[in-house]
Short mmCIF file of N, CA and C in Angstrom, two decimals:
data_model
loop_
_atom_site.label_atom_id
_atom_site.label_comp_id
_atom_site.label_asym_id
_atom_site.label_seq_id
_atom_site.Cartn_x
_atom_site.Cartn_y
_atom_site.Cartn_z
N MET A 367 -14.39 1.18 44.54
CA MET A 367 -13.44 2.11 45.11
C MET A 367 -13.82 2.47 46.55
N PHE A 368 -15.14 2.57 46.80
CA PHE A 368 -15.59 2.90 48.15
C PHE A 368 -15.06 1.88 49.15
N TYR A 369 -15.14 0.59 48.76
CA TYR A 369 -14.70 -0.46 49.66
C TYR A 369 -13.22 -0.29 50.01
N PHE A 370 -12.37 -0.07 49.00
CA PHE A 370 -10.94 0.04 49.25
C PHE A 370 -10.63 1.26 50.11
N ALA A 371 -11.35 2.35 49.89
CA ALA A 371 -11.15 3.53 50.73
C ALA A 371 -11.54 3.23 52.17
N THR A 372 -12.67 2.54 52.34
CA THR A 372 -13.13 2.17 53.68
C THR A 372 -12.14 1.22 54.35
N LEU A 373 -11.69 0.21 53.62
CA LEU A 373 -10.73 -0.74 54.18
C LEU A 373 -9.44 -0.02 54.56
N GLY A 374 -9.01 0.92 53.74
CA GLY A 374 -7.81 1.69 54.06
C GLY A 374 -7.98 2.46 55.36
N LYS A 375 -9.15 3.05 55.57
CA LYS A 375 -9.42 3.78 56.82
C LYS A 375 -9.40 2.83 58.01
N ILE A 376 -9.95 1.63 57.82
CA ILE A 376 -9.98 0.65 58.91
C ILE A 376 -8.56 0.27 59.30
N LEU A 377 -7.78 -0.08 58.31
CA LEU A 377 -6.44 -0.60 58.58
C LEU A 377 -5.48 0.46 59.09
N THR A 378 -5.77 1.72 58.84
CA THR A 378 -4.88 2.79 59.31
C THR A 378 -5.38 3.47 60.57
N ASN A 379 -6.57 3.13 61.04
CA ASN A 379 -7.12 3.71 62.25
C ASN A 379 -6.69 2.85 63.44
N PRO A 380 -5.79 3.35 64.29
CA PRO A 380 -5.27 2.54 65.40
C PRO A 380 -6.37 2.07 66.35
N LYS A 381 -7.37 2.90 66.60
CA LYS A 381 -8.44 2.51 67.52
C LYS A 381 -9.21 1.31 66.98
N ILE A 382 -9.63 1.39 65.72
CA ILE A 382 -10.38 0.30 65.12
C ILE A 382 -9.51 -0.95 64.99
N THR A 383 -8.29 -0.79 64.52
CA THR A 383 -7.40 -1.92 64.31
C THR A 383 -7.11 -2.63 65.63
N THR A 384 -6.88 -1.88 66.69
CA THR A 384 -6.60 -2.48 67.99
C THR A 384 -7.80 -3.27 68.48
N ILE A 385 -8.97 -2.72 68.35
CA ILE A 385 -10.18 -3.39 68.81
C ILE A 385 -10.41 -4.67 68.01
N THR A 386 -10.32 -4.59 66.70
CA THR A 386 -10.65 -5.75 65.88
C THR A 386 -9.52 -6.76 65.81
N MET A 387 -8.29 -6.33 65.79
CA MET A 387 -7.19 -7.28 65.64
C MET A 387 -6.89 -8.01 66.94
N ASN A 388 -7.34 -7.49 68.08
CA ASN A 388 -7.15 -8.19 69.34
C ASN A 388 -8.01 -9.45 69.41
N LYS A 389 -9.05 -9.50 68.65
CA LYS A 389 -9.90 -10.68 68.59
C LYS A 389 -9.16 -11.71 67.74
N ASN A 390 -9.05 -12.93 68.20
CA ASN A 390 -8.27 -13.91 67.45
C ASN A 390 -8.99 -14.31 66.15
N VAL A 391 -8.27 -15.00 65.30
CA VAL A 391 -8.79 -15.36 63.99
C VAL A 391 -9.12 -16.84 63.88
N THR A 392 -9.35 -17.50 65.00
CA THR A 392 -9.66 -18.92 64.95
C THR A 392 -10.97 -19.19 64.21
N THR A 393 -11.93 -18.31 64.35
CA THR A 393 -13.20 -18.48 63.64
C THR A 393 -12.97 -18.42 62.13
N GLU A 394 -12.17 -17.47 61.69
CA GLU A 394 -11.90 -17.34 60.26
C GLU A 394 -11.14 -18.55 59.72
N ILE A 395 -10.16 -19.04 60.48
CA ILE A 395 -9.41 -20.22 60.05
C ILE A 395 -10.33 -21.43 59.99
N LYS A 396 -11.13 -21.60 61.01
CA LYS A 396 -12.07 -22.74 61.05
C LYS A 396 -12.98 -22.72 59.83
N TRP A 397 -13.58 -21.57 59.55
CA TRP A 397 -14.54 -21.50 58.45
C TRP A 397 -13.85 -21.55 57.09
N ALA A 398 -12.61 -21.12 56.99
CA ALA A 398 -11.87 -21.27 55.73
C ALA A 398 -11.62 -22.74 55.44
N LEU A 399 -11.30 -23.50 56.49
CA LEU A 399 -11.11 -24.94 56.33
C LEU A 399 -12.43 -25.63 55.96
N ILE A 400 -13.51 -25.25 56.64
CA ILE A 400 -14.82 -25.81 56.31
C ILE A 400 -15.19 -25.48 54.87
N PHE A 401 -14.98 -24.24 54.48
CA PHE A 401 -15.29 -23.80 53.12
C PHE A 401 -14.52 -24.64 52.10
N SER A 402 -13.25 -24.87 52.37
CA SER A 402 -12.41 -25.63 51.46
C SER A 402 -12.87 -27.08 51.35
N VAL A 403 -13.21 -27.69 52.47
CA VAL A 403 -13.69 -29.08 52.46
C VAL A 403 -15.02 -29.18 51.72
N VAL A 404 -15.92 -28.25 51.97
CA VAL A 404 -17.21 -28.26 51.27
C VAL A 404 -16.99 -28.03 49.77
N GLY A 405 -16.07 -27.16 49.42
CA GLY A 405 -15.75 -26.94 48.01
C GLY A 405 -15.23 -28.20 47.34
N LEU A 406 -14.39 -28.94 48.05
CA LEU A 406 -13.90 -30.21 47.50
C LEU A 406 -15.03 -31.24 47.38
N ALA A 407 -15.90 -31.27 48.37
CA ALA A 407 -17.06 -32.18 48.30
C ALA A 407 -17.94 -31.83 47.10
N TRP A 408 -18.08 -30.54 46.83
CA TRP A 408 -18.86 -30.08 45.67
C TRP A 408 -18.22 -30.58 44.38
N MET A 409 -16.90 -30.52 44.31
CA MET A 409 -16.19 -31.00 43.11
C MET A 409 -16.37 -32.50 42.93
N VAL A 410 -16.35 -33.25 44.04
CA VAL A 410 -16.60 -34.69 43.97
C VAL A 410 -18.01 -34.93 43.43
N LEU A 411 -18.97 -34.19 43.94
CA LEU A 411 -20.36 -34.32 43.49
C LEU A 411 -20.48 -33.99 42.00
N GLU A 412 -19.86 -32.89 41.57
CA GLU A 412 -19.90 -32.54 40.15
C GLU A 412 -19.31 -33.66 39.29
N ASN A 413 -18.22 -34.23 39.76
CA ASN A 413 -17.58 -35.31 39.01
C ASN A 413 -18.48 -36.55 38.96
N ILE A 414 -19.08 -36.89 40.08
CA ILE A 414 -19.93 -38.08 40.15
C ILE A 414 -21.13 -37.96 39.21
N VAL A 415 -21.75 -36.76 39.16
CA VAL A 415 -22.94 -36.61 38.32
C VAL A 415 -22.59 -36.38 36.85
N GLY A 416 -21.30 -36.30 36.54
CA GLY A 416 -20.88 -36.22 35.16
C GLY A 416 -20.66 -34.83 34.60
N LEU A 417 -20.61 -33.82 35.45
CA LEU A 417 -20.41 -32.46 34.96
C LEU A 417 -18.99 -32.21 34.46
N HIS A 418 -18.08 -33.14 34.71
CA HIS A 418 -16.71 -32.97 34.25
C HIS A 418 -16.41 -33.82 33.02
N ASP A 419 -17.44 -34.54 32.54
CA ASP A 419 -17.24 -35.34 31.32
C ASP A 419 -18.55 -35.47 30.54
N THR A 420 -19.43 -36.36 30.90
CA THR A 420 -20.65 -36.64 30.14
C THR A 420 -21.52 -35.40 29.94
N TYR A 421 -21.74 -34.64 30.98
CA TYR A 421 -22.59 -33.45 30.93
C TYR A 421 -21.78 -32.16 31.03
N LEU A 422 -20.61 -32.18 30.45
CA LEU A 422 -19.68 -31.05 30.51
C LEU A 422 -20.31 -29.75 30.02
N ASP A 423 -21.21 -29.83 29.05
CA ASP A 423 -21.85 -28.62 28.52
C ASP A 423 -22.67 -27.88 29.57
N TYR A 424 -23.11 -28.59 30.60
CA TYR A 424 -23.91 -27.96 31.66
C TYR A 424 -23.06 -27.44 32.82
N HIS A 425 -21.80 -27.83 32.84
CA HIS A 425 -20.92 -27.47 33.95
C HIS A 425 -20.84 -25.96 34.16
N LEU A 426 -20.68 -25.23 33.08
CA LEU A 426 -20.54 -23.78 33.14
C LEU A 426 -21.67 -23.14 33.94
N TYR A 427 -22.86 -23.69 33.83
CA TYR A 427 -24.02 -23.11 34.50
C TYR A 427 -24.22 -23.70 35.90
N LEU A 428 -24.15 -25.01 36.00
CA LEU A 428 -24.49 -25.66 37.26
C LEU A 428 -23.43 -25.49 38.34
N THR A 429 -22.18 -25.28 37.97
CA THR A 429 -21.14 -25.08 38.97
C THR A 429 -21.41 -23.81 39.78
N ASN A 430 -22.12 -22.86 39.19
CA ASN A 430 -22.43 -21.61 39.89
C ASN A 430 -23.41 -21.79 41.04
N LEU A 431 -24.07 -22.94 41.10
CA LEU A 431 -24.96 -23.21 42.23
C LEU A 431 -24.20 -23.30 43.55
N PHE A 432 -22.89 -23.45 43.46
CA PHE A 432 -22.07 -23.46 44.68
C PHE A 432 -22.19 -22.13 45.42
N ALA A 433 -22.67 -21.12 44.76
CA ALA A 433 -22.84 -19.82 45.42
C ALA A 433 -23.74 -19.93 46.65
N PHE A 434 -24.74 -20.80 46.59
CA PHE A 434 -25.67 -20.93 47.73
C PHE A 434 -24.97 -21.45 48.98
N PRO A 435 -24.27 -22.59 48.93
CA PRO A 435 -23.56 -22.99 50.14
C PRO A 435 -22.43 -22.03 50.51
N ALA A 436 -21.82 -21.39 49.53
CA ALA A 436 -20.73 -20.44 49.82
C ALA A 436 -21.26 -19.25 50.62
N ILE A 437 -22.37 -18.70 50.19
CA ILE A 437 -22.97 -17.58 50.92
C ILE A 437 -23.39 -18.01 52.31
N TYR A 438 -24.00 -19.18 52.39
CA TYR A 438 -24.42 -19.70 53.69
C TYR A 438 -23.23 -19.80 54.66
N MET A 439 -22.11 -20.34 54.16
CA MET A 439 -20.94 -20.49 55.03
C MET A 439 -20.36 -19.15 55.45
N MET A 440 -20.33 -18.18 54.53
CA MET A 440 -19.82 -16.85 54.88
C MET A 440 -20.70 -16.21 55.96
N VAL A 441 -22.01 -16.31 55.80
CA VAL A 441 -22.93 -15.73 56.78
C VAL A 441 -22.79 -16.45 58.12
N ALA A 442 -22.71 -17.77 58.10
CA ALA A 442 -22.55 -18.54 59.35
C ALA A 442 -21.26 -18.15 60.06
N ALA A 443 -20.19 -17.96 59.31
CA ALA A 443 -18.92 -17.57 59.90
C ALA A 443 -19.02 -16.19 60.55
N LEU A 444 -19.65 -15.26 59.86
CA LEU A 444 -19.80 -13.90 60.41
C LEU A 444 -20.69 -13.89 61.65
N LYS A 445 -21.74 -14.70 61.63
CA LYS A 445 -22.61 -14.79 62.82
C LYS A 445 -21.88 -15.41 63.99
N GLU A 446 -21.07 -16.43 63.70
CA GLU A 446 -20.28 -17.05 64.77
C GLU A 446 -19.28 -16.05 65.34
N LYS A 447 -18.67 -15.27 64.46
CA LYS A 447 -17.72 -14.24 64.91
C LYS A 447 -18.43 -13.23 65.81
N ARG A 448 -19.62 -12.83 65.39
CA ARG A 448 -20.40 -11.89 66.19
C ARG A 448 -20.68 -12.45 67.58
N THR A 449 -21.06 -13.72 67.64
CA THR A 449 -21.43 -14.35 68.90
C THR A 449 -20.22 -14.62 69.78
N LYS A 450 -19.20 -15.25 69.22
CA LYS A 450 -18.07 -15.71 70.03
C LYS A 450 -17.04 -14.63 70.34
N ALA A 451 -16.75 -13.78 69.37
CA ALA A 451 -15.68 -12.79 69.58
C ALA A 451 -16.20 -11.46 70.08
N TYR A 452 -17.44 -11.14 69.76
CA TYR A 452 -17.96 -9.82 70.10
C TYR A 452 -19.19 -9.86 70.99
N ASN A 453 -19.41 -10.97 71.66
CA ASN A 453 -20.51 -11.10 72.62
C ASN A 453 -21.87 -10.70 72.05
N GLY A 454 -22.10 -11.05 70.81
CA GLY A 454 -23.40 -10.82 70.20
C GLY A 454 -23.58 -9.47 69.55
N THR A 455 -22.60 -8.59 69.64
CA THR A 455 -22.69 -7.27 69.04
C THR A 455 -21.49 -7.04 68.14
N ILE A 456 -21.75 -6.79 66.87
CA ILE A 456 -20.67 -6.58 65.92
C ILE A 456 -21.00 -5.38 65.04
N THR A 457 -20.02 -4.54 64.82
CA THR A 457 -20.23 -3.40 63.94
C THR A 457 -19.99 -3.83 62.49
N TYR A 458 -20.40 -3.00 61.59
CA TYR A 458 -20.20 -3.29 60.17
C TYR A 458 -18.71 -3.44 59.87
N LEU A 459 -17.90 -2.53 60.41
CA LEU A 459 -16.46 -2.55 60.13
C LEU A 459 -15.78 -3.78 60.74
N GLN A 460 -16.19 -4.19 61.93
CA GLN A 460 -15.63 -5.39 62.54
C GLN A 460 -15.95 -6.61 61.67
N GLY A 461 -17.20 -6.70 61.22
CA GLY A 461 -17.60 -7.81 60.36
C GLY A 461 -16.90 -7.78 59.01
N LEU A 462 -16.75 -6.57 58.46
CA LEU A 462 -16.07 -6.43 57.18
C LEU A 462 -14.62 -6.89 57.29
N LEU A 463 -13.97 -6.54 58.36
CA LEU A 463 -12.59 -6.96 58.57
C LEU A 463 -12.51 -8.48 58.75
N SER A 464 -13.43 -9.03 59.53
CA SER A 464 -13.46 -10.48 59.75
C SER A 464 -13.70 -11.21 58.43
N GLY A 465 -14.64 -10.75 57.64
CA GLY A 465 -14.93 -11.37 56.34
C GLY A 465 -13.78 -11.23 55.37
N THR A 466 -13.07 -10.13 55.44
CA THR A 466 -11.90 -9.93 54.58
C THR A 466 -10.79 -10.92 54.97
N ILE A 467 -10.59 -11.10 56.26
CA ILE A 467 -9.60 -12.07 56.73
C ILE A 467 -10.01 -13.48 56.32
N LEU A 468 -11.28 -13.81 56.51
CA LEU A 468 -11.80 -15.12 56.10
C LEU A 468 -11.59 -15.33 54.60
N SER A 469 -11.91 -14.32 53.81
CA SER A 469 -11.73 -14.41 52.36
C SER A 469 -10.26 -14.61 51.99
N ALA A 470 -9.37 -13.97 52.72
CA ALA A 470 -7.93 -14.13 52.46
C ALA A 470 -7.49 -15.56 52.77
N PHE A 471 -7.98 -16.13 53.88
CA PHE A 471 -7.64 -17.52 54.21
C PHE A 471 -8.18 -18.48 53.16
N ILE A 472 -9.41 -18.26 52.72
CA ILE A 472 -10.00 -19.11 51.68
C ILE A 472 -9.17 -18.99 50.40
N ALA A 473 -8.80 -17.77 50.06
CA ALA A 473 -7.99 -17.55 48.86
C ALA A 473 -6.63 -18.25 48.97
N LEU A 474 -6.03 -18.21 50.15
CA LEU A 474 -4.73 -18.87 50.34
C LEU A 474 -4.85 -20.39 50.24
N LEU A 475 -5.98 -20.94 50.63
CA LEU A 475 -6.20 -22.39 50.54
C LEU A 475 -6.62 -22.84 49.14
N SER A 476 -7.08 -21.90 48.32
CA SER A 476 -7.65 -22.29 47.03
C SER A 476 -6.66 -22.95 46.07
N PRO A 477 -5.39 -22.59 46.01
CA PRO A 477 -4.49 -23.35 45.13
C PRO A 477 -4.38 -24.82 45.54
N LEU A 478 -4.40 -25.09 46.84
CA LEU A 478 -4.36 -26.47 47.31
C LEU A 478 -5.64 -27.21 46.91
N THR A 479 -6.78 -26.59 47.14
CA THR A 479 -8.04 -27.26 46.77
C THR A 479 -8.13 -27.42 45.26
N GLN A 480 -7.60 -26.47 44.50
CA GLN A 480 -7.60 -26.61 43.04
C GLN A 480 -6.67 -27.74 42.62
N TRP A 481 -5.54 -27.88 43.28
CA TRP A 481 -4.62 -28.97 42.97
C TRP A 481 -5.30 -30.32 43.24
N ILE A 482 -5.95 -30.45 44.40
CA ILE A 482 -6.65 -31.69 44.74
C ILE A 482 -7.75 -31.98 43.72
N THR A 483 -8.47 -30.94 43.33
CA THR A 483 -9.51 -31.11 42.32
C THR A 483 -8.91 -31.54 40.98
N SER A 484 -7.87 -30.86 40.55
CA SER A 484 -7.30 -31.09 39.22
C SER A 484 -6.55 -32.40 39.08
N TYR A 485 -5.89 -32.83 40.13
CA TYR A 485 -5.02 -34.00 40.02
C TYR A 485 -5.52 -35.24 40.76
N VAL A 486 -6.49 -35.07 41.67
CA VAL A 486 -6.98 -36.21 42.43
C VAL A 486 -8.45 -36.50 42.11
N ILE A 487 -9.30 -35.51 42.28
CA ILE A 487 -10.74 -35.72 42.12
C ILE A 487 -11.12 -35.93 40.66
N THR A 488 -10.63 -35.09 39.78
CA THR A 488 -11.04 -35.15 38.37
C THR A 488 -9.91 -34.78 37.43
N PRO A 489 -8.91 -35.67 37.32
CA PRO A 489 -7.76 -35.35 36.47
C PRO A 489 -8.09 -35.25 34.97
N LYS A 490 -9.24 -35.71 34.56
CA LYS A 490 -9.60 -35.64 33.14
C LYS A 490 -10.42 -34.40 32.79
N TYR A 491 -10.69 -33.55 33.77
CA TYR A 491 -11.49 -32.35 33.50
C TYR A 491 -10.83 -31.45 32.47
N PHE A 492 -9.57 -31.08 32.68
CA PHE A 492 -8.91 -30.18 31.74
C PHE A 492 -8.85 -30.76 30.33
N PRO A 493 -8.41 -32.01 30.15
CA PRO A 493 -8.44 -32.56 28.79
C PRO A 493 -9.84 -32.56 28.17
N ASN A 494 -10.85 -32.89 28.98
CA ASN A 494 -12.23 -32.92 28.47
C ASN A 494 -12.71 -31.53 28.05
N VAL A 495 -12.47 -30.55 28.89
CA VAL A 495 -12.97 -29.21 28.60
C VAL A 495 -12.18 -28.56 27.47
N ILE A 496 -10.92 -28.92 27.33
CA ILE A 496 -10.12 -28.39 26.22
C ILE A 496 -10.70 -28.88 24.89
N VAL A 497 -10.93 -30.18 24.80
CA VAL A 497 -11.48 -30.76 23.56
C VAL A 497 -12.85 -30.16 23.26
N ARG A 498 -13.70 -30.11 24.27
CA ARG A 498 -15.08 -29.62 24.05
C ARG A 498 -15.11 -28.14 23.69
N SER A 499 -14.28 -27.34 24.32
CA SER A 499 -14.29 -25.90 24.03
C SER A 499 -13.82 -25.61 22.61
N VAL A 500 -12.91 -26.43 22.10
CA VAL A 500 -12.47 -26.27 20.71
C VAL A 500 -13.58 -26.74 19.76
N GLU A 501 -14.22 -27.87 20.10
CA GLU A 501 -15.35 -28.37 19.29
C GLU A 501 -16.45 -27.33 19.16
N LEU A 502 -16.75 -26.64 20.26
CA LEU A 502 -17.83 -25.65 20.26
C LEU A 502 -17.39 -24.30 19.69
N GLY A 503 -16.10 -24.13 19.43
CA GLY A 503 -15.61 -22.89 18.84
C GLY A 503 -15.31 -21.79 19.84
N TYR A 504 -15.27 -22.12 21.14
CA TYR A 504 -14.90 -21.10 22.13
C TYR A 504 -13.44 -20.70 21.97
N PHE A 505 -12.62 -21.65 21.50
CA PHE A 505 -11.21 -21.40 21.22
C PHE A 505 -10.92 -21.91 19.82
N GLU A 506 -10.04 -21.21 19.11
CA GLU A 506 -9.73 -21.59 17.73
C GLU A 506 -8.80 -22.78 17.63
N SER A 507 -8.02 -23.03 18.70
CA SER A 507 -7.07 -24.13 18.64
C SER A 507 -6.97 -24.80 20.02
N THR A 508 -6.44 -26.00 19.98
CA THR A 508 -6.19 -26.73 21.23
C THR A 508 -5.20 -25.96 22.09
N ALA A 509 -4.19 -25.38 21.47
CA ALA A 509 -3.18 -24.63 22.23
C ALA A 509 -3.80 -23.44 22.96
N ALA A 510 -4.73 -22.76 22.30
CA ALA A 510 -5.40 -21.62 22.94
C ALA A 510 -6.24 -22.10 24.13
N ALA A 511 -6.93 -23.22 23.95
CA ALA A 511 -7.74 -23.77 25.04
C ALA A 511 -6.84 -24.23 26.18
N GLN A 512 -5.70 -24.85 25.86
CA GLN A 512 -4.77 -25.30 26.90
C GLN A 512 -4.20 -24.13 27.69
N ALA A 513 -4.03 -23.01 27.04
CA ALA A 513 -3.52 -21.82 27.73
C ALA A 513 -4.52 -21.32 28.77
N HIS A 514 -5.79 -21.59 28.54
CA HIS A 514 -6.82 -21.15 29.47
C HIS A 514 -7.16 -22.22 30.51
N PHE A 515 -7.32 -23.45 30.07
CA PHE A 515 -7.74 -24.54 30.94
C PHE A 515 -6.52 -25.31 31.44
N ASN A 516 -5.96 -24.84 32.55
CA ASN A 516 -4.82 -25.51 33.17
C ASN A 516 -4.78 -25.16 34.65
N TYR A 517 -4.04 -25.96 35.39
CA TYR A 517 -3.98 -25.77 36.83
C TYR A 517 -3.52 -24.36 37.22
N ALA A 518 -2.44 -23.90 36.61
CA ALA A 518 -1.88 -22.59 37.01
C ALA A 518 -2.89 -21.47 36.82
N ASN A 519 -3.57 -21.47 35.70
CA ASN A 519 -4.57 -20.43 35.43
C ASN A 519 -5.74 -20.53 36.40
N TYR A 520 -6.23 -21.74 36.62
CA TYR A 520 -7.35 -21.93 37.54
C TYR A 520 -6.97 -21.59 38.97
N ALA A 521 -5.75 -21.93 39.38
CA ALA A 521 -5.31 -21.61 40.74
C ALA A 521 -5.24 -20.10 40.95
N THR A 522 -4.71 -19.39 39.96
CA THR A 522 -4.61 -17.93 40.05
C THR A 522 -6.00 -17.30 40.07
N GLN A 523 -6.84 -17.70 39.13
CA GLN A 523 -8.20 -17.16 39.06
C GLN A 523 -8.98 -17.49 40.34
N GLY A 524 -8.78 -18.71 40.84
CA GLY A 524 -9.49 -19.13 42.05
C GLY A 524 -9.13 -18.29 43.25
N MET A 525 -7.84 -17.97 43.38
CA MET A 525 -7.41 -17.12 44.50
C MET A 525 -8.06 -15.74 44.41
N LEU A 526 -7.97 -15.14 43.25
CA LEU A 526 -8.53 -13.79 43.06
C LEU A 526 -10.04 -13.80 43.26
N PHE A 527 -10.70 -14.75 42.63
CA PHE A 527 -12.15 -14.84 42.70
C PHE A 527 -12.60 -15.08 44.14
N ALA A 528 -11.94 -15.99 44.85
CA ALA A 528 -12.31 -16.29 46.23
C ALA A 528 -12.21 -15.04 47.10
N PHE A 529 -11.14 -14.29 46.92
CA PHE A 529 -10.97 -13.10 47.76
C PHE A 529 -11.99 -12.02 47.40
N ILE A 530 -12.10 -11.70 46.13
CA ILE A 530 -12.98 -10.60 45.71
C ILE A 530 -14.44 -10.91 46.02
N ILE A 531 -14.91 -12.10 45.65
CA ILE A 531 -16.31 -12.46 45.89
C ILE A 531 -16.57 -12.61 47.39
N GLY A 532 -15.58 -13.10 48.13
CA GLY A 532 -15.74 -13.20 49.58
C GLY A 532 -15.92 -11.85 50.24
N VAL A 533 -15.14 -10.88 49.81
CA VAL A 533 -15.26 -9.54 50.38
C VAL A 533 -16.59 -8.89 49.98
N ILE A 534 -16.99 -9.07 48.74
CA ILE A 534 -18.27 -8.52 48.30
C ILE A 534 -19.43 -9.16 49.07
N THR A 535 -19.37 -10.47 49.22
CA THR A 535 -20.41 -11.17 49.99
C THR A 535 -20.46 -10.66 51.42
N THR A 536 -19.29 -10.48 52.02
CA THR A 536 -19.22 -9.96 53.38
C THR A 536 -19.81 -8.56 53.46
N ALA A 537 -19.44 -7.71 52.52
CA ALA A 537 -19.94 -6.32 52.54
C ALA A 537 -21.46 -6.28 52.50
N ILE A 538 -22.06 -7.17 51.73
CA ILE A 538 -23.52 -7.20 51.64
C ILE A 538 -24.11 -7.86 52.88
N ALA A 539 -23.55 -9.00 53.29
CA ALA A 539 -24.09 -9.72 54.45
C ALA A 539 -24.05 -8.89 55.72
N MET A 540 -23.00 -8.10 55.87
CA MET A 540 -22.87 -7.30 57.10
C MET A 540 -23.93 -6.22 57.22
N LEU A 541 -24.56 -5.87 56.13
CA LEU A 541 -25.68 -4.93 56.21
C LEU A 541 -26.81 -5.51 57.05
N PHE A 542 -26.92 -6.84 57.05
CA PHE A 542 -27.99 -7.52 57.78
C PHE A 542 -27.53 -8.12 59.11
N ILE A 543 -26.23 -8.40 59.24
CA ILE A 543 -25.71 -9.06 60.42
C ILE A 543 -25.31 -8.06 61.50
N LYS A 544 -24.87 -6.89 61.11
CA LYS A 544 -24.39 -5.90 62.09
C LYS A 544 -25.50 -5.56 63.07
N ASN A 545 -25.09 -5.23 64.25
CA ASN A 545 -26.05 -4.79 65.27
C ASN A 545 -25.37 -3.88 66.26
N ASN A 546 -25.04 -2.70 65.82
CA ASN A 546 -24.40 -1.70 66.69
C ASN A 546 -25.28 -1.41 67.88
N LYS A 547 -24.67 -1.31 69.05
CA LYS A 547 -25.45 -0.93 70.24
C LYS A 547 -24.75 0.21 70.95
#
């Protein structure tokens, strides 16, 4: 709740909004595209090593390792924003706004990256995970598993997750990146 109250103050404060919104968003767009390409490369890697079929049981755990490059990219984007847009000095609120914009761009691109993953990189992932999840008893029926493991559900979850985790990552990273002068 604190975050939403803070974001509300930022977006309604004309002084802060004018200062931060006058800086262009090319850095955020650039890093959202980089993030998306790296995410797709990660999916290719997961598919190649068999996490979408042969070693599907490990996918649930190993896919979370993407957090390391994701955090790295968010921090790199915020540092670049600090350097290029703010001449080396960025406040917590400026960084928080930049990270929120970056997270929104990543979230907007995520249905496309999910589509590429689902239909191009690994079209057998959903059928594989549906069968395996029923075998393991995570779902009582194939229909229940299909309701969960499908493009539409993953695209929606991906958008929400990308935005929420991106903003949380930004809020934490800015504690270390900010340098008010």
